[in-house]
Short mmCIF file of C-alpha atoms in Angstrom, two decimals:
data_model
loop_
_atom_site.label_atom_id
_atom_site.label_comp_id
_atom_site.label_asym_id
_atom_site.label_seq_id
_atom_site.Cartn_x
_atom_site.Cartn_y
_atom_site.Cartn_z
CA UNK A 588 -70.53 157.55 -33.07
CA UNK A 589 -73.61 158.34 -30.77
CA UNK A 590 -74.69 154.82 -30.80
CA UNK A 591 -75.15 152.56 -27.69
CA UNK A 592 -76.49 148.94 -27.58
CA UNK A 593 -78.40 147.83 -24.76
CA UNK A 594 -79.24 143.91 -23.80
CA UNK A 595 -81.74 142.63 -22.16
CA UNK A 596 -82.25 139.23 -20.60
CA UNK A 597 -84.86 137.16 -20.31
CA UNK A 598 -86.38 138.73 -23.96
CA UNK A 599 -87.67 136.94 -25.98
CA UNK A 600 -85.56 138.20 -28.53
CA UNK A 601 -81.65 136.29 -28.71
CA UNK A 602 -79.30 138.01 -27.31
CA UNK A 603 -77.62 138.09 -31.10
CA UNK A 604 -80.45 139.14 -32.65
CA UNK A 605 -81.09 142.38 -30.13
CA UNK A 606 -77.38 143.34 -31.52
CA UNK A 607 -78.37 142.79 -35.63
CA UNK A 608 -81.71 144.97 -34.63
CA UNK A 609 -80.31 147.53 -33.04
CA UNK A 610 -77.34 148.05 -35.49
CA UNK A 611 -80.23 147.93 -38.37
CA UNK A 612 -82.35 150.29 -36.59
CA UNK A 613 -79.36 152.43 -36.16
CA UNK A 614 -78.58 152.40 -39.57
CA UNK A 615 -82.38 152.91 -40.82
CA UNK A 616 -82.55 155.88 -38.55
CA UNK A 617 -79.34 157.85 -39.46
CA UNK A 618 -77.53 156.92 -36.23
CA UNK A 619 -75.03 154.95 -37.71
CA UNK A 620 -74.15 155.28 -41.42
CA UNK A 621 -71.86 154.07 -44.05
CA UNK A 622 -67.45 153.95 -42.86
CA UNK A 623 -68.56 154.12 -39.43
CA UNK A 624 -66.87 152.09 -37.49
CA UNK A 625 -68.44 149.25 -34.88
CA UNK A 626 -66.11 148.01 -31.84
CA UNK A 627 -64.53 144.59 -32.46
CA UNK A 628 -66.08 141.90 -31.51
CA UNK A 629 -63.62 141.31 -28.20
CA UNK A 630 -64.50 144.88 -27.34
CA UNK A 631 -68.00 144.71 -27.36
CA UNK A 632 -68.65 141.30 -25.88
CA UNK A 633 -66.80 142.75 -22.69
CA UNK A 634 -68.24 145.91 -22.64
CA UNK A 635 -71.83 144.54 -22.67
CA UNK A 636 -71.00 141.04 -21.03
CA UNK A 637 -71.49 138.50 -23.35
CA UNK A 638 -70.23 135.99 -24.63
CA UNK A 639 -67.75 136.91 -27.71
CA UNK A 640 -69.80 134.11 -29.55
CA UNK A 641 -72.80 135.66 -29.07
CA UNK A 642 -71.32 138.84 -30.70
CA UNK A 643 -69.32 137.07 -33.33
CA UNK A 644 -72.68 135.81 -34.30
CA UNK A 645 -74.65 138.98 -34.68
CA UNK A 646 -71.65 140.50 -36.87
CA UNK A 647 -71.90 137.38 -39.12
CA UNK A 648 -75.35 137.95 -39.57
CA UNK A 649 -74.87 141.42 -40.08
CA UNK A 650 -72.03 140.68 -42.55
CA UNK A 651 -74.22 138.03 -44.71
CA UNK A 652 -76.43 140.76 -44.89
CA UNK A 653 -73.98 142.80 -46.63
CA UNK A 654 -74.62 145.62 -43.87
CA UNK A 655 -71.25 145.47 -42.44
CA UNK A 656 -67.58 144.07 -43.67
CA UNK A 657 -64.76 143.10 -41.07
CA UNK A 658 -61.60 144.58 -42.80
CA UNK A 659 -58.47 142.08 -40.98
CA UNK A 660 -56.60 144.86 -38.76
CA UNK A 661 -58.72 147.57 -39.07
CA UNK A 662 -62.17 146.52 -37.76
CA UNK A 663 -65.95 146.34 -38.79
CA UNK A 664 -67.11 148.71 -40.36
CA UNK A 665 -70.89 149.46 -41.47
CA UNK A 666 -70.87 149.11 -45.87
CA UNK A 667 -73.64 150.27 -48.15
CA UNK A 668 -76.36 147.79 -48.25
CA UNK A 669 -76.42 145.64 -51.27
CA UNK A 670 -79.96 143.27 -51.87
CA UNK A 671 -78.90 140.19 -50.70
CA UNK A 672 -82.11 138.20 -50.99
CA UNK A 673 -83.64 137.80 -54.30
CA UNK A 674 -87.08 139.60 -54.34
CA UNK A 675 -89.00 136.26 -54.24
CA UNK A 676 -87.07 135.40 -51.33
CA UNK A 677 -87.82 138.73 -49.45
CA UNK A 678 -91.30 138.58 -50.12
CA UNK A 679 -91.40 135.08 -48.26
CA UNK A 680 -89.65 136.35 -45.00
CA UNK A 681 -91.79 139.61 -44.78
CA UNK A 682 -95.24 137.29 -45.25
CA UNK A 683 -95.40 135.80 -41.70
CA UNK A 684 -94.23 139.96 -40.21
CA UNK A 685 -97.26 141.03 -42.69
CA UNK A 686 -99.45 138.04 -40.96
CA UNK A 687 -98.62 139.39 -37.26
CA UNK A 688 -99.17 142.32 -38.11
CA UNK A 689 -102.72 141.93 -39.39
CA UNK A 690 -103.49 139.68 -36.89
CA UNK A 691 -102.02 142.08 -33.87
CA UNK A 692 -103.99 144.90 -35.35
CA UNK A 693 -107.26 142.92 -35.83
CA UNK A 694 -107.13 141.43 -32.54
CA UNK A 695 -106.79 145.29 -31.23
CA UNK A 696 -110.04 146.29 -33.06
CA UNK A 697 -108.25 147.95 -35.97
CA UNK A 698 -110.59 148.38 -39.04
CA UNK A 699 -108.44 147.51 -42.53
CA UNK A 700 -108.60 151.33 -43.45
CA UNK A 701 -106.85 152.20 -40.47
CA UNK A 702 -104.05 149.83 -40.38
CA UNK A 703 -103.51 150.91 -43.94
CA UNK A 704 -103.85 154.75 -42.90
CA UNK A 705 -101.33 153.84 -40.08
CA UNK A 706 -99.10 152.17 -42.47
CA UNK A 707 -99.12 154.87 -44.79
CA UNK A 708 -98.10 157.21 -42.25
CA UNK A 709 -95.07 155.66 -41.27
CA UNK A 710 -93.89 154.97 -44.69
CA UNK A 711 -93.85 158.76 -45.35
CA UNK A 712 -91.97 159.20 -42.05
CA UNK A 713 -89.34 156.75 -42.96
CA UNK A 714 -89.22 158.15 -46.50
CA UNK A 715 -88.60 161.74 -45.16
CA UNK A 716 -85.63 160.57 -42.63
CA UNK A 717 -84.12 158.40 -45.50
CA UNK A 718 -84.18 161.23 -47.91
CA UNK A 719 -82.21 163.68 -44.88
CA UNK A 720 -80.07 160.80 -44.39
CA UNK A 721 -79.04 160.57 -48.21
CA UNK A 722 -78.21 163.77 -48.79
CA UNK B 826 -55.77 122.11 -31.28
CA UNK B 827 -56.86 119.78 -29.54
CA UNK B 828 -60.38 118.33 -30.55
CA UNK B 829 -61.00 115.72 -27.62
CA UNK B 830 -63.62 117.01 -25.03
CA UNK B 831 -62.32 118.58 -21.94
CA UNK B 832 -64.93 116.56 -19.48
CA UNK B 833 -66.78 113.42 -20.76
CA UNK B 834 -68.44 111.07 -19.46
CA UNK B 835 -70.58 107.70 -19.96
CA UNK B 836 -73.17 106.19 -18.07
CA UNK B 837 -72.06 107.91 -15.00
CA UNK B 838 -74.55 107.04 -12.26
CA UNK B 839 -74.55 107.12 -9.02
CA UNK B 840 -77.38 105.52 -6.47
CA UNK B 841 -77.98 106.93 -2.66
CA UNK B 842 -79.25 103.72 -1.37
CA UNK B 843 -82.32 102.56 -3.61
CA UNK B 844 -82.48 106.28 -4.91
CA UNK B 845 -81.01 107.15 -8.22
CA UNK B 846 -79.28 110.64 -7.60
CA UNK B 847 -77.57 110.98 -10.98
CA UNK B 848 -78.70 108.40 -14.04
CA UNK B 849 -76.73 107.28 -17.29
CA UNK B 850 -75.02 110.98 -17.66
CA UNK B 851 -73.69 111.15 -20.81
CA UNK B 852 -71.75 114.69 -21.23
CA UNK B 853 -69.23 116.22 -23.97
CA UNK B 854 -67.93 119.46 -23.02
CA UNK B 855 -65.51 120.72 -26.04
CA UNK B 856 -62.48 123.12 -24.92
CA UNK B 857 -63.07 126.60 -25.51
CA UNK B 858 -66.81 126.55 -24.58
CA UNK B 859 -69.01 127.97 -21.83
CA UNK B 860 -71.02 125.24 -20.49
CA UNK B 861 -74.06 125.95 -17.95
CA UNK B 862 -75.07 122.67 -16.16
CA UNK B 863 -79.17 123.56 -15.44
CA UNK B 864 -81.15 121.83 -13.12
CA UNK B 865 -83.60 122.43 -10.13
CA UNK B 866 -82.41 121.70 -7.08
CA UNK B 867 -81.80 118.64 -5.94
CA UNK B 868 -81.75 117.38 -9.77
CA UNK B 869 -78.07 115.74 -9.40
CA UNK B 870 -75.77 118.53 -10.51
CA UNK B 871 -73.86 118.86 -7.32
CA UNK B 872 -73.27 115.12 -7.23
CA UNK B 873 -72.63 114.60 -10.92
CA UNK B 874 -69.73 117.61 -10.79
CA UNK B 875 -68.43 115.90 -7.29
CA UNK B 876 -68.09 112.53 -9.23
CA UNK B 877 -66.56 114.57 -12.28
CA UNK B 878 -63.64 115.58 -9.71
CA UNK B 879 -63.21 112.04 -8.22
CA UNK B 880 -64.42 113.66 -4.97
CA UNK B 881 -67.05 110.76 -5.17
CA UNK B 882 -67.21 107.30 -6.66
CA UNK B 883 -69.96 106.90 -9.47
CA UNK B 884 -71.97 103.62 -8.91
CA UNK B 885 -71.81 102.83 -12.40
CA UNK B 886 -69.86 104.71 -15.41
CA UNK B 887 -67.30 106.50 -15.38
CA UNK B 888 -65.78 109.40 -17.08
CA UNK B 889 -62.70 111.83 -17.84
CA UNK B 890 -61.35 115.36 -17.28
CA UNK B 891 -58.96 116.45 -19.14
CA UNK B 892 -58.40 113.17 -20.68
CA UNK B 893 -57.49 111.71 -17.45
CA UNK B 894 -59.70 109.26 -15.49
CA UNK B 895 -61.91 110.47 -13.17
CA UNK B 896 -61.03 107.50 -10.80
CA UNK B 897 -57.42 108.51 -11.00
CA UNK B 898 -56.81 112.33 -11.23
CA UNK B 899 -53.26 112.95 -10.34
CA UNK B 900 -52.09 116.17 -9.10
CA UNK B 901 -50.66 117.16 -12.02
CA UNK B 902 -54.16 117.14 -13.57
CA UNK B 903 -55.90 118.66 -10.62
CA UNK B 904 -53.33 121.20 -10.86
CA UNK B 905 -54.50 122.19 -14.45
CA UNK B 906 -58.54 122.65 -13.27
CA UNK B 907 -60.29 125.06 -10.96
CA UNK B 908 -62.91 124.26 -8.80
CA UNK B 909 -65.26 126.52 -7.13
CA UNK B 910 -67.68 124.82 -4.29
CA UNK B 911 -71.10 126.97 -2.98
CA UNK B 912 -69.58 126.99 0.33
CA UNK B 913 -65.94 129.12 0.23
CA UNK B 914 -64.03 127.46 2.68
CA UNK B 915 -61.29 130.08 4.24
CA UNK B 916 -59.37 130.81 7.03
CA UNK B 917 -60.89 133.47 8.42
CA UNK B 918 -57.85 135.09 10.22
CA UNK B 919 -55.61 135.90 7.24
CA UNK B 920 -56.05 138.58 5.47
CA UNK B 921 -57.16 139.05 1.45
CA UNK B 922 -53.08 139.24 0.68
CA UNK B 923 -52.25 136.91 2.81
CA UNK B 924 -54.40 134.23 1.98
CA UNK B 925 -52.95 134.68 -1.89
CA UNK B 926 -49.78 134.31 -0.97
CA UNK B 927 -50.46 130.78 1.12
CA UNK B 928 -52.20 129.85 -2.04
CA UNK B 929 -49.32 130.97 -4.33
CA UNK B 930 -47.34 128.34 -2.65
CA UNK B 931 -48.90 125.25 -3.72
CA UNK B 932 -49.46 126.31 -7.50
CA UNK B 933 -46.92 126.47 -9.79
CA UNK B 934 -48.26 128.40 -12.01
CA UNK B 935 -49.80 131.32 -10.09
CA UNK B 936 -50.54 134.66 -11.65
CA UNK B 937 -50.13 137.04 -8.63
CA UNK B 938 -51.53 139.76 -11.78
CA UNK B 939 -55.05 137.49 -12.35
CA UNK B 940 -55.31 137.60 -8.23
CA UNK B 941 -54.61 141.06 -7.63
CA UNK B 942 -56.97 141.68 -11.11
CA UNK B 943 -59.80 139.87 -9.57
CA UNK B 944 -60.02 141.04 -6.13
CA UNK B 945 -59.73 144.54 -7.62
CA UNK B 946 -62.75 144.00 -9.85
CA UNK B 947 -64.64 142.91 -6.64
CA UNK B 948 -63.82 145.92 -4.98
CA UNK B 949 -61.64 143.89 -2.21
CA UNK B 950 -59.00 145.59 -0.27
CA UNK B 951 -55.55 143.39 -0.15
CA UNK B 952 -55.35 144.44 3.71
CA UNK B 953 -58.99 143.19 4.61
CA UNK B 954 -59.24 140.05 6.68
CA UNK B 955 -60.96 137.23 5.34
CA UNK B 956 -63.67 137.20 8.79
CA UNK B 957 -64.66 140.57 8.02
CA UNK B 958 -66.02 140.33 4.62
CA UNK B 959 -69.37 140.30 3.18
CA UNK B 960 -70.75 137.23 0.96
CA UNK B 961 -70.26 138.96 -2.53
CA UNK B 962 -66.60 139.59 -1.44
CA UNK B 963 -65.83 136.31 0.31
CA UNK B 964 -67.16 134.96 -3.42
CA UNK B 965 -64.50 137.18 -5.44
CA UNK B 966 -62.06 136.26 -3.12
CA UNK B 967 -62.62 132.64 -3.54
CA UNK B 968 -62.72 132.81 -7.10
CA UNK B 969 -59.88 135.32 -7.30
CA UNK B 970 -57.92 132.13 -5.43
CA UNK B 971 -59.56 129.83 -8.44
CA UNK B 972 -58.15 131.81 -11.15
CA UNK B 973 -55.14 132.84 -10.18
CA UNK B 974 -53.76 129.34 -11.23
CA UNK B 975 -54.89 129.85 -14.50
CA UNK B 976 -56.78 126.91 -14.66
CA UNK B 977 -57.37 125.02 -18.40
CA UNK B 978 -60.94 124.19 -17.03
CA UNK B 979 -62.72 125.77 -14.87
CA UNK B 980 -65.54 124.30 -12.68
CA UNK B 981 -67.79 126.54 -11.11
CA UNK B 982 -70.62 124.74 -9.10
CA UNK B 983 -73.41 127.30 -8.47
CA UNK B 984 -71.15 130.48 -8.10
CA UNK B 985 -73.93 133.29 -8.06
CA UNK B 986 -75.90 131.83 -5.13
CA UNK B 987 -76.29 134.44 -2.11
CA UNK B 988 -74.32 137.11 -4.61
CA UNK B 989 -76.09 140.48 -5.10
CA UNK B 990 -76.33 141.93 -8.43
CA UNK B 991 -73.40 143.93 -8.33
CA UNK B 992 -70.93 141.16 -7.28
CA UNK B 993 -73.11 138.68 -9.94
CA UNK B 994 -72.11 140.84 -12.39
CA UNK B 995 -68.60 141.15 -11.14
CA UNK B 996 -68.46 137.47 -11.42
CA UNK B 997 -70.24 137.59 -14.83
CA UNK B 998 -67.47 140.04 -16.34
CA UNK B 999 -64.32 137.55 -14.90
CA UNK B 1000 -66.14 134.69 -16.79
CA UNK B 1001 -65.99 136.47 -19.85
CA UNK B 1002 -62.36 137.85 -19.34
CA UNK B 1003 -61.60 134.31 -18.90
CA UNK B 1004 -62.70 133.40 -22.80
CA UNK B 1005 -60.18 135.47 -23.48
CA UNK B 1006 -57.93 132.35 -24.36
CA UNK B 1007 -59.77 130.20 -26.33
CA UNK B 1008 -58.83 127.31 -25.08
CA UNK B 1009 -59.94 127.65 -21.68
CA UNK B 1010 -63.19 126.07 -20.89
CA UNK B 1011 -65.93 126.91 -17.97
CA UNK B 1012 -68.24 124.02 -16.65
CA UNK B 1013 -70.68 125.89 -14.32
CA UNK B 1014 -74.00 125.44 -12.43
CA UNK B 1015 -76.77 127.72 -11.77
CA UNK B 1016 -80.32 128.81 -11.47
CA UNK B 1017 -79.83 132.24 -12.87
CA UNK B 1018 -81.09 131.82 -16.63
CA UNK B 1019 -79.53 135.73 -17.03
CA UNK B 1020 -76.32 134.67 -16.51
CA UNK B 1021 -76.47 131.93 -18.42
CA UNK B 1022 -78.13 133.62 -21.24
CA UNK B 1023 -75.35 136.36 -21.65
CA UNK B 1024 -72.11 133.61 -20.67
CA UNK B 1025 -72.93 130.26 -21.80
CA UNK B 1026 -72.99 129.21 -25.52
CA UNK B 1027 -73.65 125.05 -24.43
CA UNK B 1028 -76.47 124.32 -21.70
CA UNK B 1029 -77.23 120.89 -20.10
CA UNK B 1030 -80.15 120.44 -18.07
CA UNK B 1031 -80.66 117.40 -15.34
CA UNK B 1032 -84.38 116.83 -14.11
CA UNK B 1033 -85.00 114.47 -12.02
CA UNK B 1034 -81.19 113.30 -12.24
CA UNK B 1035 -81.54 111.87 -15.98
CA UNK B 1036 -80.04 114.45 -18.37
CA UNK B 1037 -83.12 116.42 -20.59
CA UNK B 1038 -80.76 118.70 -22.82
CA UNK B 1039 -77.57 118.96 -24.20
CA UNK B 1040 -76.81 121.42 -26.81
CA UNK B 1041 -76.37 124.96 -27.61
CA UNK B 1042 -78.57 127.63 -26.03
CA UNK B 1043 -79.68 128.46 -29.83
CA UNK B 1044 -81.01 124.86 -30.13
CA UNK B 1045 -82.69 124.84 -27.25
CA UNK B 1046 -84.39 128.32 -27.84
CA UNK B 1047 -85.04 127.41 -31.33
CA UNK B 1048 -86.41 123.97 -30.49
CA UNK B 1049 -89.15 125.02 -27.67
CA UNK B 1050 -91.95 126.63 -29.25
CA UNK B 1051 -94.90 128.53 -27.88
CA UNK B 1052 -98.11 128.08 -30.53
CA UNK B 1053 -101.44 130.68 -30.61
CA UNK B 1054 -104.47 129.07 -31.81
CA UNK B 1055 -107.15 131.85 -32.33
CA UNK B 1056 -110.63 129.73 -32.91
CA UNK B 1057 -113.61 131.54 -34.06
CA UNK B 1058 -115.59 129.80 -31.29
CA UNK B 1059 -114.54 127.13 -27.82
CA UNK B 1060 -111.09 125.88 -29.16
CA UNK B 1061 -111.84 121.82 -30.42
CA UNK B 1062 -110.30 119.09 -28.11
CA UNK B 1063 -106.93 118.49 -28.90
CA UNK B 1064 -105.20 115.61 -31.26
CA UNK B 1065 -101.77 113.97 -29.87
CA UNK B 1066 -99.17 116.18 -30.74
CA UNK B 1067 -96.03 114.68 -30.57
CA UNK B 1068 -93.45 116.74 -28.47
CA UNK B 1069 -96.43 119.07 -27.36
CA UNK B 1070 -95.14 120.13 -23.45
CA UNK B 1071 -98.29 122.23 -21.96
CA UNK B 1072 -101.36 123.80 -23.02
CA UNK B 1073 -103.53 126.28 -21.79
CA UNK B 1074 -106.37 127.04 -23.41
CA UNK B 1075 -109.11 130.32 -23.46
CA UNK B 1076 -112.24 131.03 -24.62
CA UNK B 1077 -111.16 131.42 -28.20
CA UNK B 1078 -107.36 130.25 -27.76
CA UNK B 1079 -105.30 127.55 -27.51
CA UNK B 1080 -101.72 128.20 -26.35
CA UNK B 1081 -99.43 125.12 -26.52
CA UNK B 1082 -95.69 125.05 -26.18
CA UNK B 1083 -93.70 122.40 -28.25
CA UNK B 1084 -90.16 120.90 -28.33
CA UNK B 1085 -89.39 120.21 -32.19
CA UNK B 1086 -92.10 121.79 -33.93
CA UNK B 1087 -92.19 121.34 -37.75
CA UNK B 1088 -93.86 121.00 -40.57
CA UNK B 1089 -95.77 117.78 -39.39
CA UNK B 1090 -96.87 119.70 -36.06
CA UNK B 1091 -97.99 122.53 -38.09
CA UNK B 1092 -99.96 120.38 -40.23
CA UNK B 1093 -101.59 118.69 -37.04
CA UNK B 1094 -102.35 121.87 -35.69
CA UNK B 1095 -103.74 123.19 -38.95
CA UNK B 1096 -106.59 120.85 -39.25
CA UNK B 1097 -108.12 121.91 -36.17
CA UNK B 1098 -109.37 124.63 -38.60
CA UNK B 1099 -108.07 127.99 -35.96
CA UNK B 1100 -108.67 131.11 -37.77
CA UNK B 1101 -105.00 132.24 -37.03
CA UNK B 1102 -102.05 130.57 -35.80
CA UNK B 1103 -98.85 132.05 -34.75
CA UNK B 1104 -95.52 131.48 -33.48
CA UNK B 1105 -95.05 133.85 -30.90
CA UNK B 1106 -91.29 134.37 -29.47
CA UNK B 1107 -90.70 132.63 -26.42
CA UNK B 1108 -88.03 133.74 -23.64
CA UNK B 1109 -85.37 131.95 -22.39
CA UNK B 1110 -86.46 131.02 -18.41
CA UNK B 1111 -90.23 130.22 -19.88
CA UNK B 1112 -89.15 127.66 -22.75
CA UNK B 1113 -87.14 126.79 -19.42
CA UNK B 1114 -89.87 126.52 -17.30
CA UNK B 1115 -92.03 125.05 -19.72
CA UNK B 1116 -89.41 121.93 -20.56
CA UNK B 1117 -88.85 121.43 -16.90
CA UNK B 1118 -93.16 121.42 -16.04
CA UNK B 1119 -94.61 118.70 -14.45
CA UNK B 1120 -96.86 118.24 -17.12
CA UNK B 1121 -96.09 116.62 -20.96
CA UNK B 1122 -93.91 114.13 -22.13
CA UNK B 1123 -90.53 113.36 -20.87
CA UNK B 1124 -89.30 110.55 -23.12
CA UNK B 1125 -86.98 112.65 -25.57
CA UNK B 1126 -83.62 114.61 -24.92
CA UNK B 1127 -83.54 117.51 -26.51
CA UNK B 1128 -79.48 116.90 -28.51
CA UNK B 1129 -77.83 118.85 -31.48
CA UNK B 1130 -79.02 117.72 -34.20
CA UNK B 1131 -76.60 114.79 -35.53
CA UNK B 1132 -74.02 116.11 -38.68
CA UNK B 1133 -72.60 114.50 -41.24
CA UNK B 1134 -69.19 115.05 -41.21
#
């Protein structure tokens, strides 16, 4: 598993949510995929010195999410991802990212055809790496 | 397990002549957590964690550690805590082994395995003598003599002052190990919000020797809130907005942070008519900074929320 977490303090991202990102980016990017395993929560609390709260946290996050199951024994492991928010409900969390996002690229002089050339662009990059990633 | 709080107190005040160094402290630390005790200096937190240990009467209130009155600690109590000071007091003529074996003899329970542990993680040589080591080392050594009695609570008072980052983090990681059993606690002081970000899961914060905060870091990160205004033209005065801590405002912003924002602030804020508003994320030392400001209000604590149970 070629996959490393690294904290920062004073973000202004949680500590718990720079673990859930990086274990989603991971995952969206091939670096981590399904039966791989994750260290326990002891394990990586110590190795990047936090509190095992903070980590237990993160994994229950990540576990609501249906992105990764702790098996009693055995460890946490990442699982296939399974739509845990009704559409309706996903379309109201990604509103206000949609809203910073126009309002980031406005305030950067962005004209609405670029933003949605830009957009475009990176939804064929993501749709090439998820394709290599499925097969 | 047992579900009464490791250090509590009530009304614990205590007056330097007319001067109110510590006011109506009102503190629950649960076992098993990892409690940072915030404060700028000279905000009380040496003298409330001095009367916590019965090292100094309160004026008014009182308290317990442990279960056990803080007027009357007996040594079988003390026995069961650990107290770091700023200043490590040590005889500077023995040497790093020796000084853990005169230790060893007043503690029944010593664990000559968490000693040698911890002066091994600071890099400390069991031959050195105490006079010849630097500050960082002088600091593991001390709390390598704090530890070693495996203390049920654990009071550190400002244990990362003078420390370099190496021997911060070295005290960091022994923190950590210590959480290990869950039903050890850690009461500690400091200035260094990076620390307390990574260790703590319960922060307190004295200003001005009345208590501000007491709650979980989330809370508190979740409760201060930075606000953008973006206006179209000069930002419009501003309303009362209850909770609102600072504001700074632009040529065609308004940037306010809040404790409690909700629905009701939003609404407020709305009907200034800005052309966007957003909730940028706001770090840990500036919601700090921000609570702690000279300016906005300072009539609310900021608590956990109360629960039904």
């Amino acid at each position: 598993m070629n996959f490393n977490i690294v904290i920062s303090t004073g973000s202004s991202t949680p500590i718990y949510r720079q673990i859930t990102e990086q274990v989603k980016h991971a995952m969206a990017t091939g670096k981590l995929t399904v039966a791989d395993q994750l260290p326990s929560v002891r394990a990586l609390a110590e190795s990047l010195v936090l509190n095992p709260n903070t980590v237990a946290r993160a994994y229950g996050d990540l576990a609501r999410e249906g992105l990764i199951e702790s098996r009693p024994g055995r460890g946490v492991f990442i699982i296939r991802k399974r739509r845990v928010f009704a559409r309706e409900e996903g379309r109201r969390r990604l509103e206000p990212l949609l809203d910073a996002l126009i309002g980031e690229a406005m305030a950067m002089d962005f004209t609405p055809e670029e933003l949605k050339e830009t957009l475009e662009k990176k939804i064929s990059q993501w749709k090439h790496q998820k394709g290599a990633e499925d097969r | 397990m047992n579900d009464a709080p490791v250090i509590q107190t009530r009304g614990l005040t205590r007056y330097y002549g007319a001067k109110a160094v510590v006011q109506d402290l009102n503190l629950e630390v649960m076992r098993g957590s990892v409690f940072a005790f915030l404060g700028r200096n000279g905000s009380g937190k040496t003298t409330a964690i001095r009367m916590l240990l019965g090292l100094l009467a309160p004026t008014r209130g009182g308290g317990s550690l442990l279960g056990c009155d803080i007027r009357a600690l007996t040594p079988a109590v003390r026995a069961r805590i650990g107290y770091l000071t700023e200043e490590h007091q040590l005889y500077g003529w023995m040497t790093v082994r020796e000084i853990g074996e005169f230790q060893a003899a007043f503690y029944p329970r010593w664990h000559p395995k968490i000693f040698t542990g911890v002066i091994g993680h600071f890099g400390l040589r069991p031959g050195l003598r105490v006079k010849e080591l630097s500050r960082g080392q002088r600091a593991g050594l001390a709390l390598a003599l704090t530890l070693a009695p495996d203390p049920e609570l654990l009071i550190l008072d400002d244990p990362a002052l003078g420390l370099d980052p190496v021997a911060r983090r070295s005290l960091v990681e022994s923190m950590i190990y210590l959480t290990r059993r869950s039903d050890r606690t850690i009461f500690f002081s400091s200035h260094n919000l990076g620390d307390v970000e990574r260790v703590a899961d319960q922060i307190a914060v004295l200003d001005y020797s009345v208590l501000r905060v007491c709650c979980s870091l989330e809370t508190f990160r979740g409760s201060v809130r930075e606000v953008l205004l973006r206006f179209a033209g000069a930002p419009p005065p501003l309303p009362p907005i209850p909770g609102l801590l600072q504001a700074f405002r632009t040529d065609h912003e308004l940037r306010l942070t809040c404790v409690h924002y909700n629905r009701e602030t939003e609404q407020a804020l709305r009907q200034l008519a800005p052309v966007s508003l957003e909730l940028p994320p706001l770090g840990l030392e500036d919601a700090f900074i921000s609570y702690l400001g000279e300016r906005g209000e300072k009539s609310f604590i900021l608590a956990e929320p109360e629960v039904e149970s």
